[in-house]
Coordinates of C-alpha atoms in Angstrom, one line a residue:
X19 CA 0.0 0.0 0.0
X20 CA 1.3 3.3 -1.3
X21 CA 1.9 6.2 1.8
X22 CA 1.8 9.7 0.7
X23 CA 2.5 12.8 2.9
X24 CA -0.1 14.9 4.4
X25 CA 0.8 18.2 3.6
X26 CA 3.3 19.6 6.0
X27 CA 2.0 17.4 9.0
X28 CA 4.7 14.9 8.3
X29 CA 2.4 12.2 8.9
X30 CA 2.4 9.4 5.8
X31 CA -1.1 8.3 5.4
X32 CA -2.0 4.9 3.1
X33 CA -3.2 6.2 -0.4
X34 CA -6.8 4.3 0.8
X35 CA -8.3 5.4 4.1
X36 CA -10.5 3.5 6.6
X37 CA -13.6 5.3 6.5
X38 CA -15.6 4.1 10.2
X39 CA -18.9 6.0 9.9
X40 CA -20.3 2.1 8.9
X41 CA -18.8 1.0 12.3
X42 CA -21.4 3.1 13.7
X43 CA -24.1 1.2 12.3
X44 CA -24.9 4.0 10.1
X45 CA -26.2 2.2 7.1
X46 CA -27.0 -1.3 9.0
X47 CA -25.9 -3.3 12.0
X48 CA -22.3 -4.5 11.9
X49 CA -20.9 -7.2 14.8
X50 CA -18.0 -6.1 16.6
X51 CA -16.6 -9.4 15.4
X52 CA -17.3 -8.4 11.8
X53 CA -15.8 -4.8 12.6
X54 CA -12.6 -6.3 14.1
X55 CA -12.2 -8.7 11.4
X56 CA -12.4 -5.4 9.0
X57 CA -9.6 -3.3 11.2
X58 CA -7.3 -6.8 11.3
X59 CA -7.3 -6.9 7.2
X60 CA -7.2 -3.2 7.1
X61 CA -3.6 -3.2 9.0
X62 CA -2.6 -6.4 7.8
X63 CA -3.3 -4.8 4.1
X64 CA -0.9 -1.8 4.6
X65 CA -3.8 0.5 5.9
X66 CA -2.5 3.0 8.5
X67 CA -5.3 6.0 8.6
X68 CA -8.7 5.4 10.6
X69 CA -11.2 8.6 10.5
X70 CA -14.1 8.5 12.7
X71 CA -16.4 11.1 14.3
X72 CA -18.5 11.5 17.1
X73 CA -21.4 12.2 14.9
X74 CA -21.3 8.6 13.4
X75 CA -23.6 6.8 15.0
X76 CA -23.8 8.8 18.2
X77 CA -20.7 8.1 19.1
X78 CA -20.7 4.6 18.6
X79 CA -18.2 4.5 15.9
X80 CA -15.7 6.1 17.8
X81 CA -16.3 3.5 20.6
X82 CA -16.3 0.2 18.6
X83 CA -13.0 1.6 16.6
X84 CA -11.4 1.7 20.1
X85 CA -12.2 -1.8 20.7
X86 CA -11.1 -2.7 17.6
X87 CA -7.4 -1.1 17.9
X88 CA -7.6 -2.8 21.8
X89 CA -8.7 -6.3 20.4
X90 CA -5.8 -6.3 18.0
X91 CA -3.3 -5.1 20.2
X92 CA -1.9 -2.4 17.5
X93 CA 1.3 -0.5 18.7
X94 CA -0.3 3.5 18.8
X95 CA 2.7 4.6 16.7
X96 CA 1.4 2.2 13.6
X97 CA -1.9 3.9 13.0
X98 CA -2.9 7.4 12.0
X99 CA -6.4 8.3 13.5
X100 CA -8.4 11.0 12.8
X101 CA -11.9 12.4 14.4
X102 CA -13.7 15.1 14.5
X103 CA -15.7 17.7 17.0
X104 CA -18.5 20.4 16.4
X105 CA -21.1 18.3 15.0
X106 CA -23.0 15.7 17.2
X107 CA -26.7 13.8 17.0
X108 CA -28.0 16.3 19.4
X109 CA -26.8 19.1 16.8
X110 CA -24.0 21.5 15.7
X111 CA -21.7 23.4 18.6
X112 CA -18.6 24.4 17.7
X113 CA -18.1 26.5 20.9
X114 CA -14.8 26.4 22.6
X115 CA -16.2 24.9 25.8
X116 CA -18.1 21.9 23.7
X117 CA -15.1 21.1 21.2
X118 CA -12.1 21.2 24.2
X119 CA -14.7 18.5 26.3
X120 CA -15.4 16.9 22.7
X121 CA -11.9 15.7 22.7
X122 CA -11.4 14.0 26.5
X123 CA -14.6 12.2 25.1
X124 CA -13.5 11.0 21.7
X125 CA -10.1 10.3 23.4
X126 CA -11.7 8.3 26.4
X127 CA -14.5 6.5 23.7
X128 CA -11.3 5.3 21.2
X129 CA -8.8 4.3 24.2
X130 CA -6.2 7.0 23.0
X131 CA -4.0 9.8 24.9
X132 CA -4.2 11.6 21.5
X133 CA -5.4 11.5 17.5
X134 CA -3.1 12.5 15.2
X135 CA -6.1 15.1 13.6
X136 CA -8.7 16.5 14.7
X137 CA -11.2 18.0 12.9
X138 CA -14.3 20.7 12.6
X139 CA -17.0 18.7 11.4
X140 CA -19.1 20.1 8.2
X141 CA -18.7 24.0 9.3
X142 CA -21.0 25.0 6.4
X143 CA -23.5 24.7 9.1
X144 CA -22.6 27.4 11.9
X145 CA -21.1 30.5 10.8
X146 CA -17.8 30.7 9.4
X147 CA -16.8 33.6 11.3
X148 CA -17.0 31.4 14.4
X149 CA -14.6 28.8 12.9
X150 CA -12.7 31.4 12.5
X151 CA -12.6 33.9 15.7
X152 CA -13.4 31.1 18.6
X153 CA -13.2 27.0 17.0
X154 CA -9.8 27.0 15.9
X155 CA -8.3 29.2 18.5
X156 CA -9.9 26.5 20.8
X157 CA -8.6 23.7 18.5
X158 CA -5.0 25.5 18.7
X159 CA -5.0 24.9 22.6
X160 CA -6.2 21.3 22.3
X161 CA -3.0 20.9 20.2
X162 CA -0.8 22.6 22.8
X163 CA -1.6 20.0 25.1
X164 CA -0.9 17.1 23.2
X165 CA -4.2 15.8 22.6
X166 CA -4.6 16.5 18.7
X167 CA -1.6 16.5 16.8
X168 CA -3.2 18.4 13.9
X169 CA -6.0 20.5 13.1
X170 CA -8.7 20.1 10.3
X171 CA -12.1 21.0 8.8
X172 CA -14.8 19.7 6.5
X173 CA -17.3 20.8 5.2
X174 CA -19.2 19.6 1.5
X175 CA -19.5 23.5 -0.2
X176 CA -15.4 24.2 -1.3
X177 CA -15.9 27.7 -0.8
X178 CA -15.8 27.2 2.9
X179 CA -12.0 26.3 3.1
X180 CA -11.0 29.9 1.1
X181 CA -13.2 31.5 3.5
X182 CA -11.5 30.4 6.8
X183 CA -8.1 29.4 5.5
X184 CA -8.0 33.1 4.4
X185 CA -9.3 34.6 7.5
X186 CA -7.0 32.4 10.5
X187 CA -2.9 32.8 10.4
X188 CA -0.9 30.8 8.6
X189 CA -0.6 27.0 9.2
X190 CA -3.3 27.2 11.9
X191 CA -5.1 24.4 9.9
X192 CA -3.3 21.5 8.7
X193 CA -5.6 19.6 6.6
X194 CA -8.8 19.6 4.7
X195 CA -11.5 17.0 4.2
X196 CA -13.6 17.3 1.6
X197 CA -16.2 15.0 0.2
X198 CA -18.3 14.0 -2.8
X199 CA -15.9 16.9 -4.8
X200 CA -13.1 14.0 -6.3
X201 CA -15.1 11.5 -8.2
X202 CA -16.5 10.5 -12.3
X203 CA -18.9 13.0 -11.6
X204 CA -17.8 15.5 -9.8
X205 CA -13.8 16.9 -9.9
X206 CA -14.4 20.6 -8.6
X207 CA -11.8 19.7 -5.7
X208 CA -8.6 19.7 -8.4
X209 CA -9.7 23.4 -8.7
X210 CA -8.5 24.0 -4.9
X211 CA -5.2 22.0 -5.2
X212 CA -3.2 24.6 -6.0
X213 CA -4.8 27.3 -3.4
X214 CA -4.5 24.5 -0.5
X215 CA -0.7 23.8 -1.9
X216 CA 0.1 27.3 -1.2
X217 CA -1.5 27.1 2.1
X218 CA 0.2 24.1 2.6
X219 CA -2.8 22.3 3.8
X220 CA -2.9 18.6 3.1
X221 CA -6.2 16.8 1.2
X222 CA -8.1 14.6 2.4
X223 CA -11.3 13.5 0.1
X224 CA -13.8 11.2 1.0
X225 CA -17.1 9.6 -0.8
X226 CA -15.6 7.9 -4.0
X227 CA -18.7 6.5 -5.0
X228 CA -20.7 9.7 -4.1
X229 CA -22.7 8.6 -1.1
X230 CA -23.9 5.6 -3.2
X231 CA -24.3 7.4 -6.2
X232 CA -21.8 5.5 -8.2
X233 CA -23.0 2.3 -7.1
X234 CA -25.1 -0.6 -8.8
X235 CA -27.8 -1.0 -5.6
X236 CA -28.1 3.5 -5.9
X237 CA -28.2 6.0 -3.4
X238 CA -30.0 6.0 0.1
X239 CA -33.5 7.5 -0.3
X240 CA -32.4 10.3 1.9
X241 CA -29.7 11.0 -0.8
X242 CA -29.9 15.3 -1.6
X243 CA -28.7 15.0 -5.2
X244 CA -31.3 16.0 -8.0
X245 CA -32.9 13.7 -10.2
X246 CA -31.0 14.6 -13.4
X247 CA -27.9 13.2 -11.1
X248 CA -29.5 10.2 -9.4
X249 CA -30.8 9.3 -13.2
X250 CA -27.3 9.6 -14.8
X251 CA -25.3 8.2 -12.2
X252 CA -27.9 5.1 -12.4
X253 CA -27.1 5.2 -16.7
X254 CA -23.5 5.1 -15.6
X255 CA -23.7 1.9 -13.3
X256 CA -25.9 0.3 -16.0
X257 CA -23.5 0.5 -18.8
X258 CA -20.9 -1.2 -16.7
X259 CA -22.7 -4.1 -15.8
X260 CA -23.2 -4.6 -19.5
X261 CA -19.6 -4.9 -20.3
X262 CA -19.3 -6.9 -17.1
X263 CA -17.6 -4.0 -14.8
X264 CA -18.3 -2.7 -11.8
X265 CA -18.4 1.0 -11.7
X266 CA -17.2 0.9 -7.9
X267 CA -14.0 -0.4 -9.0
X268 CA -13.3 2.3 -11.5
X269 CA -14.9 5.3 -9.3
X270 CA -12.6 4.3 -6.7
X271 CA -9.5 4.0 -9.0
X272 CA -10.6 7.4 -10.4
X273 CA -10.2 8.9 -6.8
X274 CA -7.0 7.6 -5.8
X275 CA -5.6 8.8 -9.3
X276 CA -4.4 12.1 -8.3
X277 CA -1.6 11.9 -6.1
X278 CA -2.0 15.6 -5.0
X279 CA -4.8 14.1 -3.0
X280 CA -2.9 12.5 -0.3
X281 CA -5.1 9.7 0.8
X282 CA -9.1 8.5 -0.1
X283 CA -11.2 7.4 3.0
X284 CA -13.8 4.8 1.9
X285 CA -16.1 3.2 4.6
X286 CA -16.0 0.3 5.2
X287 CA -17.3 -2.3 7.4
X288 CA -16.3 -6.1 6.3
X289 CA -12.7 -8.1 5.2
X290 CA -14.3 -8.6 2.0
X291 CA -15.1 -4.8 1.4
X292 CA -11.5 -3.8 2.4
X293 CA -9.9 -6.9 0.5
X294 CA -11.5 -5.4 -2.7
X295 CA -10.8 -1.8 -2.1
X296 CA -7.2 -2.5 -1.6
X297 CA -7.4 -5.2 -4.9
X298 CA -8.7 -2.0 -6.9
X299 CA -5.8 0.2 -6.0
X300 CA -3.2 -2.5 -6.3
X301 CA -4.3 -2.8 -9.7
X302 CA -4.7 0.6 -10.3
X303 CA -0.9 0.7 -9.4
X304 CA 0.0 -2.2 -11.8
X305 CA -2.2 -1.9 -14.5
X306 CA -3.5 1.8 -14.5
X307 CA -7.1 2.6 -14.6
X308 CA -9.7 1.1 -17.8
X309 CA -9.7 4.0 -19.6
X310 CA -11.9 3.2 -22.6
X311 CA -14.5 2.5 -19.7
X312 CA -13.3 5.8 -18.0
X313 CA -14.2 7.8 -21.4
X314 CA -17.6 6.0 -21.9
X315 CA -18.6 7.0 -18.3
X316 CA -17.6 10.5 -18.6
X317 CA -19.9 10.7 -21.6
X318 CA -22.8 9.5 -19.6
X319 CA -22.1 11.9 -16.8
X320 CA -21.1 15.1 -19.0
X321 CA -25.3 16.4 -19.0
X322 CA -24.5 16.9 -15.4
X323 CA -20.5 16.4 -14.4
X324 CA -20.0 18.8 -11.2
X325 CA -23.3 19.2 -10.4
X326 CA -23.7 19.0 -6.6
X327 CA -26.2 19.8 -4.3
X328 CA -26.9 22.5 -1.2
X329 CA -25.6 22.1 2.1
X330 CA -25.0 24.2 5.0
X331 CA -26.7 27.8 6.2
X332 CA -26.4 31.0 3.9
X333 CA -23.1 32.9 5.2
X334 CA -24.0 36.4 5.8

């Protein structure tokens, strides 16, 4: 497995990322034998970067990820783990007093003195101007202490990172997660590369498939994309099972393409499902991506290639 830097953190993160929001039972029970068993391959597969959040599952992601790491017994320097802070099932509060608690209970929930990153969670929903002036000044002190390493935030909109990245003083945030922006349909986050690289702010991109967009069995019902979207994403699935693809493999393969994006968390939630992520980016490696497939796709998707959807409050 491929590591890449994270921007200036020093830390080298696994070109695929273990995405945990499944271990929270977010899209379907999961044992906590099946979750182990998918940690175990993880690590045994070269994977080294975890992100959870307390938001995923009301906490119980974070909590069944530390019993993971304490059922395998994994040395702490051996795994990179990232959470988050600000956004919670009870609601959004990114006030200093909520995110410096926030962290003794993520680090108490995974069985950790410290994550390497932590992270606002999608700030397009608070304003930005308290990201700015009282979040990451908070965040700051967290790091002082030891207990966060580095500092992040995510958020779906791409305007949000200019907005704060521009407004706190240099190298106050480390990384960026972004989501949904890096995929076949949608590659409006290579249009930030450059502005992040000056900031030198690693990437971080999540959601391959497009929260199930790029998948055969579809999106969740819940899913905010517009019909025009859900419709042509489904065309695009469809023409690879004709050919006898699956247009998970080459979404994913699309995703981990750009090495300016240091790593791709994917969730994931069984051996199997990690065992095949990891297949599709040793192949990528070997054999480079299908891209006669790759072409036929884009056509599909070009009536609505970076079309996205709304998220978050209206900044004033």
């Amino acid at each position: 497995m491929e590591k890449r830097e994270l921007g200036k953190t020093g830390l080298k993160v696994s070109a695929l990322g273990f995405g945990a929001s499944p271990l929270g039972n977010v899209f379907g029970d999961v044992p906590l034998s099946d979750s182990i068993a998918s940690v175990r391959r993880a690590l045994d597969l070269g994977i080294n970067f975890f992100d959870t959040s307390p938001y995923y599952g009301g906490t119980v992601s974070e909590k069944v990820l530390g019993e993971c790491f304490k059922a395998i017994g994994v040395p702490r320097d051996q795994i990179i783990v990232s959470t988050k802070c600000g956004r919670y099932v009870e609601g959004f509060d990114f006030s200093a007093e909520r995110v410096t608690r926030s962290i003794d209970e993520s680090l108490t929930r995974l069985g950790l003195d410290y994550v390497d990153i932590l992270q606002c969670h999608d700030i397009e929903f608070v304003s930005l101007d308290q990201i700015v002036n009282e979040t990451i000044p908070a965040l700051q002190k967290i790091k002082e202490t030891g207990k966060a390493r580095f500092i992040g935030i995510t958020g779906l909109p791409l305007d949000v990172y200019t907005y704060v990245l521009d407004r706190v003083p240099p190298a106050s945030v480390d990384v960026i997660l972004s989501y949904c922006h890096f995929g076949i349909n949608d590659s409006t986050l290579v249009d930030l590369i450059p502005y992040l690289k000056s900031k030198g702010v690693g990437v971080i991109s999540a959601s391959p498939l497009a929260m199930g967009l790029l998948t055969d069995s579809g999106p969740p019902a819940w899913h905010p994309a517009s019909d025009e979207l859900k419709s042509a994403c489904k065309l695009a699935a469809e023409h690879c099972r004709k050919k006898g693809k699956k247009i998970t493999k080459i979404a994913m393969q699309y995703s981990l393409s750009n090495k300016d994006i240091t790593t791709v968390l994917v969730g994931m939630n069984s051996p199997t499902q990690v065992e095949e992520n990891v297949a599709a980016i040793l192949e990528l490696s070997s054999n480079g991506i299908d891209k006669e497939l790759l072409d036929e796709l884009e056509n599909i998707l070009e009536p609505v290639k970076n079309k996205t959807w709304p998220s978050g409050i209206q900044q004033s």
